[in-house]
Short mmCIF file of C-alpha atoms and ligand atoms in Angstrom, two decimals:
data_model
loop_
_atom_site.label_atom_id
_atom_site.label_comp_id
_atom_site.label_asym_id
_atom_site.label_seq_id
_atom_site.Cartn_x
_atom_site.Cartn_y
_atom_site.Cartn_z
CA UNK U 1 33.74 15.88 -3.29
CA UNK U 2 32.74 19.10 -1.58
CA UNK U 3 29.94 17.76 0.61
CA UNK U 4 29.63 16.92 4.33
CA UNK U 5 27.42 13.87 3.98
CA UNK U 6 26.85 11.25 1.32
CA UNK U 7 23.63 9.27 1.30
CA UNK U 8 23.65 6.23 -0.97
CA UNK U 9 20.09 5.41 -2.05
CA UNK U 10 17.09 7.69 -2.58
CA UNK U 11 14.48 5.34 -1.05
CA UNK U 12 12.73 6.06 2.25
CA UNK U 13 15.77 5.12 4.36
CA UNK U 14 18.11 7.47 2.52
CA UNK U 15 15.64 10.30 1.85
CA UNK U 16 14.48 10.50 5.50
CA UNK U 17 18.08 10.69 6.79
CA UNK U 18 18.95 13.31 4.14
CA UNK U 19 15.99 15.43 5.24
CA UNK U 20 16.82 15.12 8.96
CA UNK U 21 20.44 16.11 8.28
CA UNK U 22 19.31 19.08 6.20
CA UNK U 23 16.83 20.34 8.77
CA UNK U 24 18.98 19.81 11.85
CA UNK U 25 22.49 20.66 10.70
CA UNK U 26 24.03 23.07 8.25
CA UNK U 27 25.61 20.25 6.29
CA UNK U 28 25.72 19.97 2.53
CA UNK U 29 24.24 16.62 1.62
CA UNK U 30 24.54 14.60 -1.54
CA UNK U 31 22.06 11.81 -2.25
CA UNK U 32 23.05 9.40 -5.01
CA UNK U 33 21.09 6.57 -6.59
CA UNK U 34 22.11 4.15 -9.30
CA UNK U 35 18.61 4.25 -10.79
CA UNK U 36 17.27 7.06 -12.97
CA UNK U 37 14.63 8.08 -10.42
CA UNK U 38 14.14 8.90 -6.74
CA UNK U 39 11.89 6.91 -4.40
CA UNK U 40 13.65 3.53 -4.33
CA UNK U 41 11.20 0.69 -4.64
CA UNK U 42 8.29 3.02 -3.83
CA UNK U 43 8.75 4.99 -7.06
CA UNK U 44 5.60 5.53 -9.13
CA UNK U 45 4.69 7.43 -12.32
CA UNK U 46 1.61 8.35 -14.34
CA UNK U 47 1.36 6.35 -17.57
CA UNK U 48 0.07 7.54 -20.96
CA UNK U 49 -3.50 6.73 -19.92
CA UNK U 50 -3.32 8.93 -16.83
CA UNK U 51 -3.06 6.02 -14.41
CA UNK U 52 -0.46 6.08 -11.62
CA UNK U 53 1.62 2.89 -11.67
CA UNK U 54 4.06 1.72 -9.02
CA UNK U 55 7.08 0.52 -10.97
CA UNK U 56 8.09 -2.07 -8.37
CA UNK U 57 4.66 -3.32 -7.26
CA UNK U 58 1.67 -1.86 -5.41
CA UNK U 59 2.55 0.04 -2.22
CA UNK U 60 0.02 0.63 0.54
CA UNK U 61 1.05 2.78 3.49
CA UNK U 62 -0.13 1.60 6.90
CA UNK U 63 1.24 2.15 10.38
CA UNK U 64 0.59 2.03 14.10
CA UNK U 65 3.38 4.55 14.74
CA UNK U 66 2.02 8.06 15.23
CA UNK U 67 5.55 9.55 15.15
CA UNK U 68 6.17 8.04 11.72
CA UNK U 69 2.89 9.43 10.44
CA UNK U 70 3.55 12.86 11.98
CA UNK U 71 6.88 12.99 10.19
CA UNK U 72 5.95 11.68 6.75
CA UNK U 73 2.53 13.34 6.42
CA UNK U 74 4.30 16.71 6.18
CA UNK U 75 5.59 15.67 2.73
CA UNK U 76 3.36 15.30 -0.32
CA UNK U 77 -0.37 15.02 0.36
CA UNK U 78 -2.15 11.97 1.64
CA UNK U 79 -5.66 10.52 1.65
CA UNK U 80 -7.17 7.76 3.76
CA UNK U 81 -7.35 4.47 1.86
CA UNK U 82 -8.26 1.06 3.24
CA UNK U 83 -6.82 -1.72 1.14
CA UNK U 84 -8.80 -4.87 0.34
CA UNK U 85 -7.57 -7.99 -1.44
CA UNK U 86 -9.50 -10.84 -3.01
CA UNK U 87 -8.08 -14.26 -3.81
CA UNK U 88 -9.25 -16.11 -6.92
CA UNK U 89 -10.06 -19.64 -5.75
CA UNK U 90 -10.62 -22.45 -8.27
CA UNK U 91 -12.58 -25.61 -7.45
CA UNK U 92 -10.74 -28.88 -6.77
CA UNK U 93 -12.13 -30.45 -9.98
CA UNK U 94 -11.04 -29.13 -13.36
CA UNK U 95 -14.08 -26.89 -13.87
CA UNK U 96 -13.76 -23.14 -14.19
CA UNK U 97 -16.20 -22.05 -11.49
CA UNK U 98 -13.80 -19.93 -9.53
CA UNK U 99 -14.85 -17.65 -6.68
CA UNK U 100 -13.35 -14.48 -5.26
CA UNK U 101 -12.83 -14.60 -1.52
CA UNK U 102 -11.30 -12.06 0.87
CA UNK U 103 -7.81 -12.38 2.33
CA UNK U 104 -6.72 -12.44 5.11
CA UNK U 105 -9.03 -15.34 6.00
CA UNK U 106 -12.03 -13.92 7.87
CA UNK U 107 -15.71 -14.84 8.34
CA UNK U 108 -16.64 -13.78 4.80
CA UNK U 109 -13.95 -16.07 3.36
CA UNK U 110 -15.51 -19.09 5.06
CA UNK U 111 -19.03 -18.02 4.06
CA UNK U 112 -18.04 -17.59 0.45
CA UNK U 113 -16.15 -20.86 -0.01
CA UNK U 114 -17.03 -23.40 2.63
CA UNK U 115 -19.95 -22.72 4.96
CA UNK U 116 -22.42 -19.87 4.62
CA UNK U 117 -23.81 -20.48 8.10
CA UNK U 118 -20.66 -19.14 9.82
CA UNK U 119 -21.81 -15.76 11.13
CA UNK U 120 -19.83 -14.72 14.20
CA UNK U 121 -16.67 -15.38 16.21
CA UNK U 122 -18.16 -18.35 18.03
CA UNK U 123 -19.18 -20.01 14.72
CA UNK U 124 -15.75 -19.28 13.28
CA UNK U 125 -13.92 -20.90 16.20
CA UNK U 126 -16.24 -23.92 16.07
CA UNK U 127 -15.81 -24.25 12.30
CA UNK U 128 -12.00 -24.10 12.52
CA UNK U 129 -11.96 -26.55 15.43
CA UNK U 130 -13.98 -28.99 13.31
CA UNK U 131 -11.78 -28.35 10.27
CA UNK U 132 -8.58 -29.11 12.22
CA UNK U 133 -10.00 -31.84 14.52
CA UNK U 134 -8.20 -34.79 12.92
CA UNK U 135 -4.86 -32.99 12.53
CA UNK U 136 -2.29 -34.35 14.93
CA UNK U 137 1.03 -32.62 14.19
CA UNK U 138 3.24 -32.27 17.27
CA UNK U 139 4.37 -28.84 18.41
CA UNK U 140 6.80 -27.28 17.77
CA UNK U 141 5.77 -27.69 14.13
CA UNK U 142 8.53 -28.93 11.85
CA UNK U 143 7.72 -26.72 8.87
CA UNK U 144 5.21 -24.29 7.35
CA UNK U 145 2.94 -27.03 6.02
CA UNK U 146 2.39 -28.29 9.56
CA UNK U 147 1.94 -24.89 11.15
CA UNK U 148 -0.56 -23.78 8.47
CA UNK U 149 -2.57 -27.01 8.34
CA UNK U 150 -2.78 -27.05 12.15
CA UNK U 151 -4.30 -23.56 12.19
CA UNK U 152 -6.43 -23.57 9.04
CA UNK U 153 -7.12 -27.21 8.14
CA UNK U 154 -6.41 -28.93 4.83
CA UNK U 155 -8.96 -27.13 2.66
CA UNK U 156 -7.80 -23.58 3.37
CA UNK U 157 -4.19 -24.76 3.29
CA UNK U 158 -4.63 -26.23 -0.18
CA UNK U 159 -6.77 -23.43 -1.58
CA UNK U 160 -4.72 -20.51 -0.26
CA UNK U 161 -1.23 -21.49 0.83
CA UNK U 162 0.23 -24.60 -0.74
CA UNK U 163 0.58 -23.57 -4.39
CA UNK U 164 0.91 -19.90 -3.56
CA UNK U 165 3.99 -20.62 -1.47
CA UNK U 166 5.41 -22.78 -4.26
CA UNK U 167 4.93 -19.95 -6.74
CA UNK U 168 6.28 -17.29 -4.39
CA UNK U 169 9.37 -19.11 -3.06
CA UNK U 170 9.86 -22.00 -5.51
CA UNK U 171 9.76 -24.10 -2.36
CA UNK U 172 6.91 -26.07 -0.88
CA UNK U 173 5.78 -25.17 2.66
CA UNK U 174 7.35 -28.47 3.85
CA UNK U 175 10.73 -26.92 3.02
CA UNK U 176 10.14 -23.65 4.89
CA UNK U 177 10.48 -22.91 8.60
CA UNK U 178 7.19 -23.12 10.52
CA UNK U 179 7.50 -19.38 11.21
CA UNK U 180 7.00 -18.37 7.55
CA UNK U 181 3.30 -19.32 7.38
CA UNK U 182 2.78 -18.78 11.13
CA UNK U 183 2.79 -15.06 10.40
CA UNK U 184 -0.25 -15.32 8.07
CA UNK U 185 -3.14 -13.52 9.79
CA UNK U 186 -6.42 -15.27 10.66
CA UNK U 187 -9.45 -13.23 11.68
CA UNK U 188 -12.39 -14.41 13.76
CA UNK U 189 -14.47 -11.40 12.71
CA UNK U 190 -15.82 -9.73 9.57
CA UNK U 191 -12.96 -7.29 9.11
CA UNK U 192 -12.02 -7.93 5.48
CA UNK U 193 -9.48 -5.10 5.22
CA UNK U 194 -5.98 -6.24 4.29
CA UNK U 195 -4.40 -4.23 7.12
CA UNK U 196 -5.82 -3.38 10.54
CA UNK U 197 -3.41 -0.54 11.44
CA UNK U 198 -5.21 2.63 12.61
CA UNK U 199 -3.37 4.74 10.02
CA UNK U 200 -3.86 3.66 6.37
CA UNK U 201 -3.10 6.18 3.65
CA UNK U 202 -2.12 6.68 0.03
CA UNK U 203 -0.30 9.74 -1.30
CA UNK U 204 -2.54 11.71 -3.70
CA UNK U 205 0.40 12.78 -5.87
CA UNK U 206 2.09 9.44 -5.57
CA UNK U 207 5.06 8.33 -3.50
CA UNK U 208 7.22 10.12 -6.02
CA UNK U 209 5.49 13.36 -4.95
CA UNK U 210 6.36 12.57 -1.32
CA UNK U 211 10.02 11.97 -2.25
CA UNK U 212 10.19 15.18 -4.30
CA UNK U 213 9.11 17.10 -1.20
CA UNK U 214 11.42 15.19 1.13
CA UNK U 215 14.45 15.91 -1.04
CA UNK U 216 13.48 19.45 -1.97
CA UNK U 217 15.81 21.38 0.33
CA UNK U 218 18.60 23.85 -0.50
CA UNK U 219 21.21 21.74 1.34
CA UNK U 220 20.33 18.54 -0.55
CA UNK U 221 21.69 17.70 -3.98
CA UNK U 222 20.42 14.56 -5.76
CA UNK U 223 22.48 12.73 -8.38
CA UNK U 224 20.75 9.94 -10.27
CA UNK U 225 22.35 7.28 -12.50
CA UNK U 226 25.26 7.29 -10.05
CA UNK U 227 26.35 3.89 -8.77
CA UNK U 228 28.34 4.02 -5.54
CA UNK U 229 30.22 0.84 -6.41
CA UNK U 230 31.53 2.42 -9.62
CA UNK U 231 32.17 5.88 -8.19
CA UNK U 232 33.20 5.16 -4.62
CA UNK U 233 36.71 6.51 -5.21
CA UNK U 234 35.12 9.97 -5.73
CA UNK U 235 33.53 9.80 -2.32
CA UNK U 236 36.42 8.56 -0.14
CA UNK U 237 36.97 12.04 1.24
CA UNK U 238 33.40 12.42 2.53
CA UNK U 239 33.46 12.07 6.32
CA UNK U 240 29.91 10.88 6.84
CA UNK U 241 28.30 8.23 4.65
CA UNK U 242 24.98 6.45 5.05
CA UNK U 243 24.72 3.42 2.80
CA UNK U 244 21.24 2.01 2.05
CA UNK U 245 22.16 -0.39 -0.78
CA UNK U 246 22.87 -4.13 -0.52
CA UNK U 247 25.41 -4.91 2.20
CA UNK U 248 26.97 -7.82 0.29
CA UNK U 249 27.59 -5.45 -2.62
CA UNK U 250 29.33 -2.97 -0.34
CA UNK U 251 31.72 -5.64 0.94
CA UNK U 252 32.01 -7.51 -2.37
CA UNK U 253 35.81 -7.21 -2.38
CA UNK U 254 36.02 -9.37 0.78
CA UNK U 255 35.18 -12.51 -1.21
CA UNK U 256 32.33 -13.72 0.99
CA UNK U 257 29.33 -15.52 -0.53
CA UNK U 258 26.46 -13.35 -1.71
CA UNK U 259 23.13 -13.10 0.11
CA UNK U 260 20.07 -14.59 -1.62
CA UNK U 261 17.04 -12.58 -2.66
CA UNK U 262 13.74 -13.28 -4.35
CA UNK U 263 12.81 -10.91 -7.13
CA UNK U 264 9.71 -10.03 -9.14
CA UNK U 265 8.93 -9.75 -12.82
CA UNK U 266 6.03 -7.62 -14.04
CA UNK U 267 3.81 -7.98 -17.11
CA UNK U 268 1.53 -5.15 -18.08
CA UNK U 269 -1.63 -4.98 -20.19
CA UNK U 270 -3.83 -2.00 -20.92
CA UNK U 271 -7.48 -2.26 -21.97
CA UNK U 272 -9.80 0.36 -23.34
CA UNK U 273 -12.84 0.64 -21.07
CA UNK U 274 -14.67 3.60 -22.57
CA UNK U 275 -16.25 4.70 -19.34
CA UNK U 276 -13.82 6.52 -17.06
CA UNK U 277 -14.96 4.77 -13.90
CA UNK U 278 -15.18 1.21 -15.21
CA UNK U 279 -12.69 -1.33 -13.90
CA UNK U 280 -11.92 -4.97 -14.78
CA UNK U 281 -11.32 -6.65 -11.44
CA UNK U 282 -13.52 -6.95 -8.33
CA UNK U 283 -10.61 -5.56 -6.24
CA UNK U 284 -7.44 -3.51 -6.80
CA UNK U 285 -5.37 -6.58 -5.98
CA UNK U 286 -6.40 -10.12 -6.91
CA UNK U 287 -4.17 -12.83 -5.47
CA UNK U 288 -3.73 -15.99 -7.53
CA UNK U 289 -2.99 -18.86 -5.16
CA UNK U 290 -3.75 -21.54 -7.75
CA UNK U 291 -1.34 -23.35 -10.09
CA UNK U 292 -3.69 -22.64 -13.01
CA UNK U 293 -1.85 -19.39 -13.65
CA UNK U 294 1.88 -18.81 -13.20
CA UNK U 295 1.64 -15.30 -11.68
CA UNK U 296 1.00 -14.55 -8.00
CA UNK U 297 -1.27 -11.52 -8.25
CA UNK U 298 -2.79 -8.97 -10.61
CA UNK U 299 -2.91 -5.31 -9.66
CA UNK U 300 -5.38 -2.88 -11.23
CA UNK U 301 -3.78 0.46 -10.38
CA UNK U 302 -6.75 2.54 -11.54
CA UNK U 303 -8.64 1.39 -8.46
CA UNK U 304 -6.24 3.04 -5.99
CA UNK U 305 -7.83 6.35 -4.95
CA UNK U 306 -10.51 5.69 -7.61
CA UNK U 307 -8.57 7.17 -10.52
CA UNK U 308 -10.51 7.98 -13.68
CA UNK U 309 -9.35 6.96 -17.15
CA UNK U 310 -10.88 5.70 -20.39
CA UNK U 311 -8.42 2.78 -20.01
CA UNK U 312 -7.26 0.44 -17.31
CA UNK U 313 -3.80 -1.04 -16.81
CA UNK U 314 -3.38 -4.47 -15.21
CA UNK U 315 0.01 -5.59 -13.93
CA UNK U 316 0.68 -9.28 -13.28
CA UNK U 317 3.43 -10.17 -10.81
CA UNK U 318 5.64 -13.21 -11.21
CA UNK U 319 8.01 -14.34 -8.53
CA UNK U 320 11.57 -14.65 -9.88
CA UNK U 321 14.89 -15.88 -8.57
CA UNK U 322 16.91 -13.35 -10.56
CA UNK U 323 16.55 -9.60 -10.92
CA UNK U 324 16.43 -6.64 -8.55
CA UNK U 325 16.68 -7.74 -4.92
CA UNK U 326 13.20 -7.61 -3.31
CA UNK U 327 12.71 -10.15 -0.55
CA UNK U 328 15.45 -11.56 1.67
CA UNK U 329 15.31 -15.37 1.78
CA UNK U 330 15.01 -16.38 5.44
CA UNK U 331 17.08 -19.51 5.98
CA UNK U 332 20.02 -20.58 8.11
CA UNK U 333 22.67 -19.98 5.46
CA UNK U 334 21.58 -16.41 4.83
CA UNK U 335 21.12 -15.58 8.50
CA UNK U 336 24.66 -16.71 9.30
CA UNK U 337 26.13 -15.00 6.27
CA UNK U 338 24.36 -11.75 7.07
CA UNK U 339 25.76 -11.87 10.62
CA UNK U 340 29.27 -11.93 9.10
CA UNK U 341 28.48 -8.92 6.90
CA UNK U 342 27.00 -7.16 9.91
CA UNK U 343 30.28 -7.53 11.80
CA UNK U 344 32.14 -5.94 8.90
CA UNK U 345 29.59 -3.12 8.87
CA UNK U 346 30.04 -2.47 12.58
CA UNK U 347 33.82 -2.14 12.12
CA UNK U 348 33.68 -0.05 8.94
CA UNK U 349 33.76 3.37 10.62
CA UNK U 350 36.90 2.46 12.53
CA UNK U 351 38.50 0.73 9.54
CA UNK U 352 37.88 3.70 7.25
CA UNK U 353 38.52 6.44 9.87
CA UNK U 354 35.33 8.17 8.75
CA UNK U 355 31.73 7.53 9.66
CA UNK U 356 30.05 4.86 7.51
CA UNK U 357 26.59 3.76 8.60
CA UNK U 358 24.31 1.10 7.13
CA UNK U 359 20.56 1.55 7.01
CA UNK U 360 17.45 0.19 5.27
CA UNK U 361 16.06 -3.04 3.88
CA UNK U 362 19.04 -3.90 1.68
CA UNK U 363 21.80 -2.94 4.12
CA UNK U 364 20.04 -4.76 6.97
CA UNK U 365 18.93 -7.73 4.84
CA UNK U 366 15.46 -7.47 6.30
CA UNK U 367 12.01 -7.02 4.78
CA UNK U 368 10.77 -3.63 5.99
CA UNK U 369 7.40 -2.07 5.32
CA UNK U 370 7.57 1.61 4.40
CA UNK U 371 6.59 2.74 7.90
CA UNK U 372 9.28 0.49 9.36
CA UNK U 373 11.88 1.91 6.98
CA UNK U 374 10.86 5.46 7.96
CA UNK U 375 10.63 4.57 11.67
CA UNK U 376 13.98 2.84 11.55
CA UNK U 377 15.57 5.96 10.01
CA UNK U 378 13.97 8.20 12.68
CA UNK U 379 15.16 5.87 15.48
CA UNK U 380 18.71 5.63 14.12
CA UNK U 381 18.87 9.39 13.72
CA UNK U 382 18.09 9.81 17.46
CA UNK U 383 20.68 7.19 18.36
CA UNK U 384 23.37 8.72 16.13
CA UNK U 385 22.73 12.13 17.71
CA UNK U 386 23.07 10.62 21.20
CA UNK U 387 26.29 8.91 20.17
CA UNK U 388 27.72 12.23 18.97
CA UNK U 389 27.95 11.12 15.35
CA UNK U 390 26.08 14.06 13.86
CA UNK U 391 28.18 17.18 13.34
CA UNK U 392 26.83 20.57 12.31
CA UNK U 393 29.97 21.71 10.42
CA UNK U 394 29.69 23.16 6.90
CA UNK U 395 32.14 22.76 4.06
CA UNK U 396 33.57 26.15 3.05
P1 FAD J 401 14.84 0.97 -1.28
O1 FAD J 401 13.52 1.58 -1.53
O2 FAD J 401 15.15 -0.30 -1.97
O3 FAD J 401 15.94 2.06 -1.63
C1 FAD J 401 17.31 1.72 -1.76
C2 FAD J 401 17.88 2.54 -2.90
O4 FAD J 401 19.29 2.36 -2.93
C3 FAD J 401 17.37 2.11 -4.27
O5 FAD J 401 16.78 3.21 -4.94
C4 FAD J 401 18.60 1.61 -5.00
O6 FAD J 401 18.59 1.92 -6.38
C5 FAD J 401 19.70 2.36 -4.28
N1 FAD J 401 20.99 1.70 -4.41
C6 FAD J 401 21.28 0.40 -4.17
N2 FAD J 401 22.57 0.16 -4.44
C7 FAD J 401 23.11 1.31 -4.85
C8 FAD J 401 24.40 1.70 -5.29
N3 FAD J 401 25.42 0.82 -5.38
N4 FAD J 401 24.61 2.99 -5.66
C9 FAD J 401 23.62 3.90 -5.61
N5 FAD J 401 22.36 3.58 -5.20
C10 FAD J 401 22.12 2.31 -4.83
N6 FAD J 401 5.84 -1.52 2.15
C11 FAD J 401 4.67 -1.09 2.67
O7 FAD J 401 4.67 -0.43 3.72
N7 FAD J 401 3.48 -1.34 2.04
C12 FAD J 401 3.42 -2.04 0.88
O8 FAD J 401 2.33 -2.27 0.34
C13 FAD J 401 4.63 -2.52 0.32
N8 FAD J 401 4.61 -3.22 -0.81
C14 FAD J 401 5.78 -3.72 -1.31
C15 FAD J 401 5.72 -4.47 -2.48
C16 FAD J 401 6.88 -5.00 -2.99
C17 FAD J 401 6.80 -5.80 -4.24
C18 FAD J 401 8.12 -4.80 -2.31
C19 FAD J 401 9.38 -5.41 -2.83
C20 FAD J 401 8.18 -4.02 -1.18
C21 FAD J 401 7.00 -3.48 -0.65
N9 FAD J 401 7.03 -2.68 0.48
C22 FAD J 401 5.85 -2.22 1.01
C23 FAD J 401 8.30 -2.34 1.17
C24 FAD J 401 8.95 -1.03 0.66
O9 FAD J 401 9.27 -1.15 -0.70
C25 FAD J 401 10.21 -0.76 1.51
O10 FAD J 401 9.81 -0.50 2.83
C26 FAD J 401 11.06 0.42 1.06
O11 FAD J 401 11.38 0.34 -0.28
C27 FAD J 401 12.33 0.49 1.89
O12 FAD J 401 13.09 1.62 1.56
P2 FAD J 401 14.68 1.58 1.55
O13 FAD J 401 15.10 2.97 1.36
O14 FAD J 401 15.19 0.86 2.74
O15 FAD J 401 15.06 0.68 0.29
NA1 NA J 402 1.97 -4.32 -1.30
#
């Protein structure tokens, strides 16, 4: 293969490294992806009704890192967009009088569902203190049920977290480390935005537009429908490889156990609305924490950037144990197993006598937001340069 660098994976991790190589060296770069599109899990497309759909679930860009924003905002075009999410909460009895309440839990959530007199931070602290007064779990909490009930009380725990966790992980919070639900935000103010990062944006021509720009460079060639595991013999002569696919797949021949992932399944419905601005849901994303429905959320893509269409497309998300790898499963088995893979990865360059580097959410077995994936690629690039791993040579 007559290229200087091979990048496996056309998601943010791979595309950012490809771009940095192209701009800073004279190398010829090949980016391959086993899928039939660029963009990795951020890929989106416009459907027959003119609505942009994210194939692998809604993606909202948010970051605190100015360097990440400075880098990525040069590709595609972006507009400010503050994401809001409502949860559909059913009453404890069997009646159908559900209510929509904002998540993360904030003052409006309490007002809507439990106590309309809660108005400010002081009220909120007093209300939560009362709600959790009789709860006597010892710290450190033994599991996520304890850590969540201790913070939120039984009512919020049952309405928002118990069944939702069951649906998401097929495990009850009692079976999950305390840390899993400890990360759930709780606000003592009226900020009902889903994220609080200072930079919150959506790309006007989609993430796919951003990736087209990122990869549009004379030194970069993209080959789709090309699986590294099937074609790796063609690439053995390439001296510099960055692998952003699943690390257990890369080392499959070593006979170790495989890492566990949660996946998602999507179901789509389109409705004719007539009016181009009419939508079906009270928010772009409606979470479904109740057991009354089997899916975890419904996304109405038309609402992102206020798209106009005579139709609207709703996508329901179901958590699944099989399918494309989405979320690493944080438990002791997987943590230990990943550490073993990581050791193999660290020795791979020496073993192969050519540079092989591992980057991204699948290679690092770690959930990364988009800004973290981009930031991680920028940081590694600096490190690799320092370590003398980036050459400027060109193939003749
Ligand atoms: P990926 O995007 O997964 O790219 C890896 C690529 O490698 C894939 O295209 C894959 O096909 C390819 N590949 C794998 N194996 C091979 C092989 N053998 N040969 C060739 N190619 C291969 N982040 C946010 O910031 N905001 C959000 O709102 C948000 N929402 C999300 C919602 C969901 C449902 C999920 C799962 C993630 C969400 N994320 C969000 C995270 C975001 O998707 C990741 O940050 C991003 O995809 C990471 O990019 P990556 O390049 O590391 O991995
Ligand atoms: Na999301």
